mmCIF file with all atom_site columns, C-alpha atoms in Angstrom:
data_model
loop_
_atom_site.group_PDB
_atom_site.id
_atom_site.type_symbol
_atom_site.label_atom_id
_atom_site.label_alt_id
_atom_site.label_comp_id
_atom_site.label_asym_id
_atom_site.label_entity_id
_atom_site.label_seq_id
_atom_site.pdbx_PDB_ins_code
_atom_site.Cartn_x
_atom_site.Cartn_y
_atom_site.Cartn_z
_atom_site.occupancy
_atom_site.B_iso_or_equiv
_atom_site.pdbx_formal_charge
_atom_site.auth_seq_id
_atom_site.auth_comp_id
_atom_site.auth_asym_id
_atom_site.auth_atom_id
_atom_site.pdbx_PDB_model_num
ATOM 1   C CA . MET A 1 1   ? 0.266   -0.335 12.884  1.00 0.00 ? 1   MET A CA 1
ATOM 2   C CA . THR A 1 2   ? -1.975  -0.892 9.877   1.00 0.00 ? 2   THR A CA 1
ATOM 3   C CA . ASN A 1 3   ? -2.295  1.395  6.848   1.00 0.00 ? 3   ASN A CA 1
ATOM 4   C CA . GLU A 1 4   ? -5.559  2.648  8.320   1.00 0.00 ? 4   GLU A CA 1
ATOM 5   C CA . ASP A 1 5   ? -3.936  3.371  11.706  1.00 0.00 ? 5   ASP A CA 1
ATOM 6   C CA . ILE A 1 6   ? -1.255  5.459  10.008  1.00 0.00 ? 6   ILE A CA 1
ATOM 7   C CA . LEU A 1 7   ? -3.811  7.383  7.939   1.00 0.00 ? 7   LEU A CA 1
ATOM 8   C CA . VAL A 1 8   ? -6.016  7.997  10.997  1.00 0.00 ? 8   VAL A CA 1
ATOM 9   C CA . ALA A 1 9   ? -2.990  9.257  12.963  1.00 0.00 ? 9   ALA A CA 1
ATOM 10  C CA . MET A 1 10  ? -2.215  11.771 10.198  1.00 0.00 ? 10  MET A CA 1
ATOM 11  C CA . LEU A 1 11  ? -5.845  12.886 9.855   1.00 0.00 ? 11  LEU A CA 1
ATOM 12  C CA . ASP A 1 12  ? -6.026  13.386 13.617  1.00 0.00 ? 12  ASP A CA 1
ATOM 13  C CA . ALA A 1 13  ? -2.784  15.391 13.584  1.00 0.00 ? 13  ALA A CA 1
ATOM 14  C CA . LEU A 1 14  ? -3.855  17.592 10.645  1.00 0.00 ? 14  LEU A CA 1
ATOM 15  C CA . ASN A 1 15  ? -7.243  18.271 12.251  1.00 0.00 ? 15  ASN A CA 1
ATOM 16  C CA . SER A 1 16  ? -5.753  18.884 15.693  1.00 0.00 ? 16  SER A CA 1
ATOM 17  C CA . VAL A 1 17  ? -3.260  21.439 14.348  1.00 0.00 ? 17  VAL A CA 1
ATOM 18  C CA . GLY A 1 18  ? -5.923  22.995 12.090  1.00 0.00 ? 18  GLY A CA 1
ATOM 19  C CA . VAL A 1 19  ? -4.040  22.418 8.846   1.00 0.00 ? 19  VAL A CA 1
ATOM 20  C CA . PRO A 1 20  ? -6.124  23.160 5.736   1.00 0.00 ? 20  PRO A CA 1
ATOM 21  C CA . HIS A 1 21  ? -5.714  19.940 3.764   1.00 0.00 ? 21  HIS A CA 1
ATOM 22  C CA . MET A 1 22  ? -7.038  17.774 0.958   1.00 0.00 ? 22  MET A CA 1
ATOM 23  C CA . LEU A 1 23  ? -6.615  14.016 0.525   1.00 0.00 ? 23  LEU A CA 1
ATOM 24  C CA . THR A 1 24  ? -5.447  13.374 -3.058  1.00 0.00 ? 24  THR A CA 1
ATOM 25  C CA . GLY A 1 25  ? -3.819  10.646 -5.145  1.00 0.00 ? 25  GLY A CA 1
ATOM 26  C CA . SER A 1 26  ? -5.108  7.101  -5.275  1.00 0.00 ? 26  SER A CA 1
ATOM 27  C CA . LEU A 1 27  ? -7.194  7.409  -2.103  1.00 0.00 ? 27  LEU A CA 1
ATOM 28  C CA . ALA A 1 28  ? -9.162  10.279 -3.663  1.00 0.00 ? 28  ALA A CA 1
ATOM 29  C CA . SER A 1 29  ? -9.516  8.224  -6.855  1.00 0.00 ? 29  SER A CA 1
ATOM 30  C CA . ASN A 1 30  ? -10.824 5.336  -4.747  1.00 0.00 ? 30  ASN A CA 1
ATOM 31  C CA . LEU A 1 31  ? -13.654 7.529  -3.455  1.00 0.00 ? 31  LEU A CA 1
ATOM 32  C CA . TYR A 1 32  ? -14.935 8.182  -6.985  1.00 0.00 ? 32  TYR A CA 1
ATOM 33  C CA . GLY A 1 33  ? -13.949 5.022  -8.825  1.00 0.00 ? 33  GLY A CA 1
ATOM 34  C CA . MET A 1 34  ? -13.214 1.392  -8.076  1.00 0.00 ? 34  MET A CA 1
ATOM 35  C CA . PRO A 1 35  ? -10.905 1.051  -5.069  1.00 0.00 ? 35  PRO A CA 1
ATOM 36  C CA . ARG A 1 36  ? -7.408  -0.355 -5.412  1.00 0.00 ? 36  ARG A CA 1
ATOM 37  C CA . SER A 1 37  ? -4.698  -0.874 -2.835  1.00 0.00 ? 37  SER A CA 1
ATOM 38  C CA . THR A 1 38  ? -2.006  1.712  -2.317  1.00 0.00 ? 38  THR A CA 1
ATOM 39  C CA . GLN A 1 39  ? 1.127   2.039  -0.218  1.00 0.00 ? 39  GLN A CA 1
ATOM 40  C CA . ASP A 1 40  ? 0.773   5.749  0.525   1.00 0.00 ? 40  ASP A CA 1
ATOM 41  C CA . ALA A 1 41  ? -1.611  8.574  1.282   1.00 0.00 ? 41  ALA A CA 1
ATOM 42  C CA . ASP A 1 42  ? -1.117  11.938 -0.400  1.00 0.00 ? 42  ASP A CA 1
ATOM 43  C CA . PHE A 1 43  ? -2.302  15.274 0.954   1.00 0.00 ? 43  PHE A CA 1
ATOM 44  C CA . VAL A 1 44  ? -2.104  18.813 -0.352  1.00 0.00 ? 44  VAL A CA 1
ATOM 45  C CA . VAL A 1 45  ? -1.657  21.103 2.658   1.00 0.00 ? 45  VAL A CA 1
ATOM 46  C CA . GLN A 1 46  ? -1.350  24.768 3.562   1.00 0.00 ? 46  GLN A CA 1
ATOM 47  C CA . LEU A 1 47  ? 1.307   25.024 6.243   1.00 0.00 ? 47  LEU A CA 1
ATOM 48  C CA . THR A 1 48  ? 2.093   28.184 8.171   1.00 0.00 ? 48  THR A CA 1
ATOM 49  C CA . GLY A 1 49  ? 4.338   28.859 11.117  1.00 0.00 ? 49  GLY A CA 1
ATOM 50  C CA . ASP A 1 50  ? 5.379   25.727 12.973  1.00 0.00 ? 50  ASP A CA 1
ATOM 51  C CA . MET A 1 51  ? 2.509   23.537 11.769  1.00 0.00 ? 51  MET A CA 1
ATOM 52  C CA . LEU A 1 52  ? 4.893   20.874 10.426  1.00 0.00 ? 52  LEU A CA 1
ATOM 53  C CA . GLY A 1 53  ? 6.657   20.646 13.780  1.00 0.00 ? 53  GLY A CA 1
ATOM 54  C CA . ARG A 1 54  ? 3.334   20.460 15.610  1.00 0.00 ? 54  ARG A CA 1
ATOM 55  C CA . ILE A 1 55  ? 2.119   17.656 13.307  1.00 0.00 ? 55  ILE A CA 1
ATOM 56  C CA . THR A 1 56  ? 5.354   15.750 13.943  1.00 0.00 ? 56  THR A CA 1
ATOM 57  C CA . GLY A 1 57  ? 4.912   16.206 17.705  1.00 0.00 ? 57  GLY A CA 1
ATOM 58  C CA . ILE A 1 58  ? 1.367   14.814 17.667  1.00 0.00 ? 58  ILE A CA 1
ATOM 59  C CA . LEU A 1 59  ? 2.091   11.732 15.560  1.00 0.00 ? 59  LEU A CA 1
ATOM 60  C CA . PRO A 1 60  ? 3.149   8.501  17.276  1.00 0.00 ? 60  PRO A CA 1
ATOM 61  C CA . PRO A 1 61  ? 6.956   8.298  17.651  1.00 0.00 ? 61  PRO A CA 1
ATOM 62  C CA . SER A 1 62  ? 7.067   5.403  15.179  1.00 0.00 ? 62  SER A CA 1
ATOM 63  C CA . ILE A 1 63  ? 5.915   7.747  12.367  1.00 0.00 ? 63  ILE A CA 1
ATOM 64  C CA . ARG A 1 64  ? 8.900   9.882  11.489  1.00 0.00 ? 64  ARG A CA 1
ATOM 65  C CA . LEU A 1 65  ? 9.359   12.831 9.161   1.00 0.00 ? 65  LEU A CA 1
ATOM 66  C CA . ASP A 1 66  ? 12.022  12.098 6.553   1.00 0.00 ? 66  ASP A CA 1
ATOM 67  C CA . PRO A 1 67  ? 14.575  14.905 6.963   1.00 0.00 ? 67  PRO A CA 1
ATOM 68  C CA . GLN A 1 68  ? 15.115  15.000 3.185   1.00 0.00 ? 68  GLN A CA 1
ATOM 69  C CA . VAL A 1 69  ? 12.599  17.428 1.674   1.00 0.00 ? 69  VAL A CA 1
ATOM 70  C CA . SER A 1 70  ? 11.844  16.732 -1.976  1.00 0.00 ? 70  SER A CA 1
ATOM 71  C CA . PHE A 1 71  ? 10.305  18.486 -4.954  1.00 0.00 ? 71  PHE A CA 1
ATOM 72  C CA . GLU A 1 72  ? 7.192   17.446 -6.893  1.00 0.00 ? 72  GLU A CA 1
ATOM 73  C CA . THR A 1 73  ? 7.680   18.245 -10.568 1.00 0.00 ? 73  THR A CA 1
ATOM 74  C CA . VAL A 1 74  ? 4.125   18.468 -12.001 1.00 0.00 ? 74  VAL A CA 1
ATOM 75  C CA . THR A 1 75  ? 3.006   21.399 -9.845  1.00 0.00 ? 75  THR A CA 1
ATOM 76  C CA . GLY A 1 76  ? 6.458   22.488 -8.707  1.00 0.00 ? 76  GLY A CA 1
ATOM 77  C CA . THR A 1 77  ? 5.918   22.196 -4.979  1.00 0.00 ? 77  THR A CA 1
ATOM 78  C CA . THR A 1 78  ? 7.655   20.901 -1.877  1.00 0.00 ? 78  THR A CA 1
ATOM 79  C CA . ARG A 1 79  ? 6.948   17.416 -0.514  1.00 0.00 ? 79  ARG A CA 1
ATOM 80  C CA . TYR A 1 80  ? 7.360   16.112 3.032   1.00 0.00 ? 80  TYR A CA 1
ATOM 81  C CA . VAL A 1 81  ? 7.315   12.350 3.655   1.00 0.00 ? 81  VAL A CA 1
ATOM 82  C CA . PHE A 1 82  ? 6.273   10.663 6.899   1.00 0.00 ? 82  PHE A CA 1
ATOM 83  C CA . GLU A 1 83  ? 7.250   7.006  7.230   1.00 0.00 ? 83  GLU A CA 1
ATOM 84  C CA . PRO A 1 84  ? 6.544   4.566  10.030  1.00 0.00 ? 84  PRO A CA 1
ATOM 85  C CA . SER A 1 85  ? 9.647   2.774  11.238  1.00 0.00 ? 85  SER A CA 1
ATOM 86  C CA . ASP A 1 86  ? 7.938   -0.627 11.148  1.00 0.00 ? 86  ASP A CA 1
ATOM 87  C CA . HIS A 1 87  ? 5.768   -0.358 8.032   1.00 0.00 ? 87  HIS A CA 1
ATOM 88  C CA . LYS A 1 88  ? 6.042   0.376  4.291   1.00 0.00 ? 88  LYS A CA 1
ATOM 89  C CA . TYR A 1 89  ? 2.993   2.656  4.171   1.00 0.00 ? 89  TYR A CA 1
ATOM 90  C CA . ARG A 1 90  ? 3.845   6.347  4.034   1.00 0.00 ? 90  ARG A CA 1
ATOM 91  C CA . ILE A 1 91  ? 2.179   9.735  4.091   1.00 0.00 ? 91  ILE A CA 1
ATOM 92  C CA . GLU A 1 92  ? 3.215   12.469 1.661   1.00 0.00 ? 92  GLU A CA 1
ATOM 93  C CA . LEU A 1 93  ? 2.342   16.104 2.319   1.00 0.00 ? 93  LEU A CA 1
ATOM 94  C CA . PHE A 1 94  ? 2.574   18.376 -0.730  1.00 0.00 ? 94  PHE A CA 1
ATOM 95  C CA . LEU A 1 95  ? 2.522   22.107 -0.118  1.00 0.00 ? 95  LEU A CA 1
ATOM 96  C CA . LEU A 1 96  ? -0.261  23.905 -1.956  1.00 0.00 ? 96  LEU A CA 1
ATOM 97  C CA . SER A 1 97  ? 1.473   25.410 -4.961  1.00 0.00 ? 97  SER A CA 1
ATOM 98  C CA . ASP A 1 98  ? 0.843   28.531 -7.014  1.00 0.00 ? 98  ASP A CA 1
ATOM 99  C CA . ASP A 1 99  ? -0.218  26.345 -9.956  1.00 0.00 ? 99  ASP A CA 1
ATOM 100 C CA . PRO A 1 100 ? -3.656  27.684 -11.055 1.00 0.00 ? 100 PRO A CA 1
ATOM 101 C CA . HIS A 1 101 ? -5.320  24.281 -11.081 1.00 0.00 ? 101 HIS A CA 1
ATOM 102 C CA . ASP A 1 102 ? -3.760  23.287 -7.752  1.00 0.00 ? 102 ASP A CA 1
ATOM 103 C CA . ARG A 1 103 ? -5.310  26.444 -6.260  1.00 0.00 ? 103 ARG A CA 1
ATOM 104 C CA . MET A 1 104 ? -8.656  25.880 -7.981  1.00 0.00 ? 104 MET A CA 1
ATOM 105 C CA . ARG A 1 105 ? -9.031  22.268 -6.865  1.00 0.00 ? 105 ARG A CA 1
ATOM 106 C CA . PHE A 1 106 ? -8.088  23.222 -3.299  1.00 0.00 ? 106 PHE A CA 1
ATOM 107 C CA . GLY A 1 107 ? -10.769 25.922 -3.342  1.00 0.00 ? 107 GLY A CA 1
ATOM 108 C CA . ARG A 1 108 ? -13.350 23.426 -4.674  1.00 0.00 ? 108 ARG A CA 1
ATOM 109 C CA . ARG A 1 109 ? -12.507 20.650 -2.211  1.00 0.00 ? 109 ARG A CA 1
ATOM 110 C CA . LEU A 1 110 ? -15.356 18.806 -0.514  1.00 0.00 ? 110 LEU A CA 1
ATOM 111 C CA . GLN A 1 111 ? -15.583 17.828 3.135   1.00 0.00 ? 111 GLN A CA 1
ATOM 112 C CA . CYS A 1 112 ? -16.181 14.160 3.914   1.00 0.00 ? 112 CYS A CA 1
ATOM 113 C CA . ALA A 1 113 ? -15.351 11.481 6.469   1.00 0.00 ? 113 ALA A CA 1
ATOM 114 C CA . VAL A 1 114 ? -12.586 8.946  5.867   1.00 0.00 ? 114 VAL A CA 1
ATOM 115 C CA . LEU A 1 115 ? -12.192 6.200  8.469   1.00 0.00 ? 115 LEU A CA 1
ATOM 116 C CA . GLY A 1 116 ? -14.467 8.216  10.737  1.00 0.00 ? 116 GLY A CA 1
ATOM 117 C CA . ARG A 1 117 ? -12.291 11.329 10.524  1.00 0.00 ? 117 ARG A CA 1
ATOM 118 C CA . LYS A 1 118 ? -13.091 14.686 8.957   1.00 0.00 ? 118 LYS A CA 1
ATOM 119 C CA . THR A 1 119 ? -11.094 15.452 5.838   1.00 0.00 ? 119 THR A CA 1
ATOM 120 C CA . TRP A 1 120 ? -11.405 17.192 2.499   1.00 0.00 ? 120 TRP A CA 1
ATOM 121 C CA . VAL A 1 121 ? -11.127 15.672 -0.955  1.00 0.00 ? 121 VAL A CA 1
ATOM 122 C CA . PRO A 1 122 ? -11.001 17.118 -4.470  1.00 0.00 ? 122 PRO A CA 1
ATOM 123 C CA . ALA A 1 123 ? -14.129 17.114 -6.599  1.00 0.00 ? 123 ALA A CA 1
ATOM 124 C CA . PRO A 1 124 ? -14.184 14.180 -9.051  1.00 0.00 ? 124 PRO A CA 1
ATOM 125 C CA . GLU A 1 125 ? -13.357 16.464 -11.997 1.00 0.00 ? 125 GLU A CA 1
ATOM 126 C CA . ASP A 1 126 ? -10.253 17.685 -10.180 1.00 0.00 ? 126 ASP A CA 1
ATOM 127 C CA . VAL A 1 127 ? -9.161  14.118 -9.452  1.00 0.00 ? 127 VAL A CA 1
ATOM 128 C CA . LEU A 1 128 ? -9.353  13.439 -13.182 1.00 0.00 ? 128 LEU A CA 1
ATOM 129 C CA . ILE A 1 129 ? -7.525  16.638 -14.180 1.00 0.00 ? 129 ILE A CA 1
ATOM 130 C CA . ALA A 1 130 ? -4.680  15.916 -11.751 1.00 0.00 ? 130 ALA A CA 1
ATOM 131 C CA . LYS A 1 131 ? -4.408  12.260 -12.793 1.00 0.00 ? 131 LYS A CA 1
ATOM 132 C CA . LEU A 1 132 ? -4.407  13.273 -16.484 1.00 0.00 ? 132 LEU A CA 1
ATOM 133 C CA . ARG A 1 133 ? -1.513  15.657 -15.821 1.00 0.00 ? 133 ARG A CA 1
ATOM 134 C CA . TRP A 1 134 ? 0.446   13.047 -13.877 1.00 0.00 ? 134 TRP A CA 1
ATOM 135 C CA . PHE A 1 135 ? -0.142  10.361 -16.501 1.00 0.00 ? 135 PHE A CA 1
ATOM 136 C CA . HIS A 1 136 ? 0.763   12.759 -19.320 1.00 0.00 ? 136 HIS A CA 1
ATOM 137 C CA . ARG A 1 137 ? 4.055   13.470 -17.578 1.00 0.00 ? 137 ARG A CA 1
ATOM 138 C CA . SER A 1 138 ? 5.052   10.081 -16.135 1.00 0.00 ? 138 SER A CA 1
ATOM 139 C CA . ARG A 1 139 ? 2.996   7.436  -17.996 1.00 0.00 ? 139 ARG A CA 1
ATOM 140 C CA . ARG A 1 140 ? 2.366   5.494  -14.773 1.00 0.00 ? 140 ARG A CA 1
ATOM 141 C CA . THR A 1 141 ? -0.030  2.614  -15.413 1.00 0.00 ? 141 THR A CA 1
ATOM 142 C CA . LYS A 1 142 ? -1.769  3.085  -12.068 1.00 0.00 ? 142 LYS A CA 1
ATOM 143 C CA . ASP A 1 143 ? -2.724  6.662  -12.996 1.00 0.00 ? 143 ASP A CA 1
ATOM 144 C CA . LEU A 1 144 ? -4.275  5.417  -16.240 1.00 0.00 ? 144 LEU A CA 1
ATOM 145 C CA . GLU A 1 145 ? -6.142  2.719  -14.305 1.00 0.00 ? 145 GLU A CA 1
ATOM 146 C CA . ASP A 1 146 ? -7.435  5.344  -11.840 1.00 0.00 ? 146 ASP A CA 1
ATOM 147 C CA . LEU A 1 147 ? -8.559  7.560  -14.723 1.00 0.00 ? 147 LEU A CA 1
ATOM 148 C CA . ARG A 1 148 ? -10.536 4.758  -16.342 1.00 0.00 ? 148 ARG A CA 1
ATOM 149 C CA . ASN A 1 149 ? -12.114 3.761  -13.025 1.00 0.00 ? 149 ASN A CA 1
ATOM 150 C CA . VAL A 1 150 ? -13.226 7.274  -12.079 1.00 0.00 ? 150 VAL A CA 1
ATOM 151 C CA . LEU A 1 151 ? -14.524 7.965  -15.596 1.00 0.00 ? 151 LEU A CA 1
ATOM 152 C CA . SER A 1 152 ? -16.475 4.678  -15.617 1.00 0.00 ? 152 SER A CA 1
ATOM 153 C CA . VAL A 1 153 ? -18.205 5.385  -12.316 1.00 0.00 ? 153 VAL A CA 1
ATOM 154 C CA . GLN A 1 154 ? -18.650 9.165  -12.534 1.00 0.00 ? 154 GLN A CA 1
ATOM 155 C CA . GLN A 1 155 ? -19.193 9.755  -16.258 1.00 0.00 ? 155 GLN A CA 1
ATOM 156 C CA . ASP A 1 156 ? -22.780 11.066 -16.115 1.00 0.00 ? 156 ASP A CA 1
ATOM 157 C CA . LYS A 1 157 ? -22.111 13.156 -12.969 1.00 0.00 ? 157 LYS A CA 1
ATOM 158 C CA . LEU A 1 158 ? -19.117 15.117 -14.266 1.00 0.00 ? 158 LEU A CA 1
ATOM 159 C CA . ASP A 1 159 ? -18.937 18.769 -15.285 1.00 0.00 ? 159 ASP A CA 1
ATOM 160 C CA . TRP A 1 160 ? -17.524 18.152 -18.760 1.00 0.00 ? 160 TRP A CA 1
ATOM 161 C CA . ASP A 1 161 ? -17.130 21.863 -19.582 1.00 0.00 ? 161 ASP A CA 1
ATOM 162 C CA . TYR A 1 162 ? -14.927 22.353 -16.513 1.00 0.00 ? 162 TYR A CA 1
ATOM 163 C CA . LEU A 1 163 ? -12.900 19.243 -17.407 1.00 0.00 ? 163 LEU A CA 1
ATOM 164 C CA . GLN A 1 164 ? -12.417 20.377 -21.010 1.00 0.00 ? 164 GLN A CA 1
ATOM 165 C CA . ARG A 1 165 ? -11.262 23.879 -19.991 1.00 0.00 ? 165 ARG A CA 1
ATOM 166 C CA . TRP A 1 166 ? -8.514  22.565 -17.712 1.00 0.00 ? 166 TRP A CA 1
ATOM 167 C CA . CYS A 1 167 ? -7.482  19.761 -20.045 1.00 0.00 ? 167 CYS A CA 1
ATOM 168 C CA . GLN A 1 168 ? -7.129  22.274 -22.884 1.00 0.00 ? 168 GLN A CA 1
ATOM 169 C CA . ALA A 1 169 ? -4.953  24.429 -20.610 1.00 0.00 ? 169 ALA A CA 1
ATOM 170 C CA . HIS A 1 170 ? -2.754  21.456 -19.645 1.00 0.00 ? 170 HIS A CA 1
ATOM 171 C CA . GLY A 1 171 ? -2.503  19.808 -23.062 1.00 0.00 ? 171 GLY A CA 1
ATOM 172 C CA . THR A 1 172 ? -4.394  16.695 -21.978 1.00 0.00 ? 172 THR A CA 1
ATOM 173 C CA . ALA A 1 173 ? -7.704  17.222 -23.845 1.00 0.00 ? 173 ALA A CA 1
ATOM 174 C CA . ASP A 1 174 ? -6.872  14.589 -26.491 1.00 0.00 ? 174 ASP A CA 1
ATOM 175 C CA . LEU A 1 175 ? -6.068  12.051 -23.781 1.00 0.00 ? 175 LEU A CA 1
ATOM 176 C CA . LEU A 1 176 ? -9.339  12.820 -21.987 1.00 0.00 ? 176 LEU A CA 1
ATOM 177 C CA . GLN A 1 177 ? -11.256 12.406 -25.245 1.00 0.00 ? 177 GLN A CA 1
ATOM 178 C CA . GLN A 1 178 ? -9.511  9.099  -25.985 1.00 0.00 ? 178 GLN A CA 1
ATOM 179 C CA . LEU A 1 179 ? -10.312 7.740  -22.512 1.00 0.00 ? 179 LEU A CA 1
ATOM 180 C CA . ARG A 1 180 ? -13.891 8.964  -22.726 1.00 0.00 ? 180 ARG A CA 1
ATOM 181 C CA . GLN A 1 181 ? -14.358 7.042  -25.985 1.00 0.00 ? 181 GLN A CA 1
ATOM 182 C CA . GLU A 1 182 ? -12.964 3.864  -24.375 1.00 0.00 ? 182 GLU A CA 1
ATOM 183 C CA . ILE A 1 183 ? -15.515 3.943  -21.554 1.00 0.00 ? 183 ILE A CA 1
ATOM 184 C CA . PRO A 1 184 ? -18.840 2.325  -22.452 1.00 0.00 ? 184 PRO A CA 1
ATOM 185 C CA . PRO A 1 185 ? -21.854 4.530  -21.678 1.00 0.00 ? 185 PRO A CA 1
ATOM 186 C CA . LEU A 1 186 ? -23.872 3.706  -18.567 1.00 0.00 ? 186 LEU A CA 1
ATOM 187 C CA . GLN A 1 187 ? -26.926 1.582  -19.254 1.00 0.00 ? 187 GLN A CA 1
#
């Protein structure tokens, strides 16, 4: 299986089960910035009942749910990891948390097609807000790279008031301002 095959299998499973979802992380950043390779696909999901079991039942047998549930520290939510037995690419499902921005970005998500499949993605401002929070907490270089890429491509299309409000709330307004000053204006 290729990375794309694994992602398509998950999109098909989420859509088949009717799971409200949103593609996040680097793949969402790639939609609004300059694409880079990644070894995973991240989704925020709303799971009820036996949706997780139904997703697992639809996926090819080579894509297995890791029995070890983990915890995501920025938004304080549960994470489920699906890994193919013959591939390094993985899918991470993060439960929609009670974090106010997590809820807001899920409510603002936009429908689009990825690899010919229906999915939802965060608005570009929400990609930036989430990446700013993650970088502020973990200082991962790839998050900083994603931030610069999305800002460079989207700068004149962004709702700066919305961005400022959330960055003030999360303590990342200075970082946003610094990055904004680093990005040359569009010609």
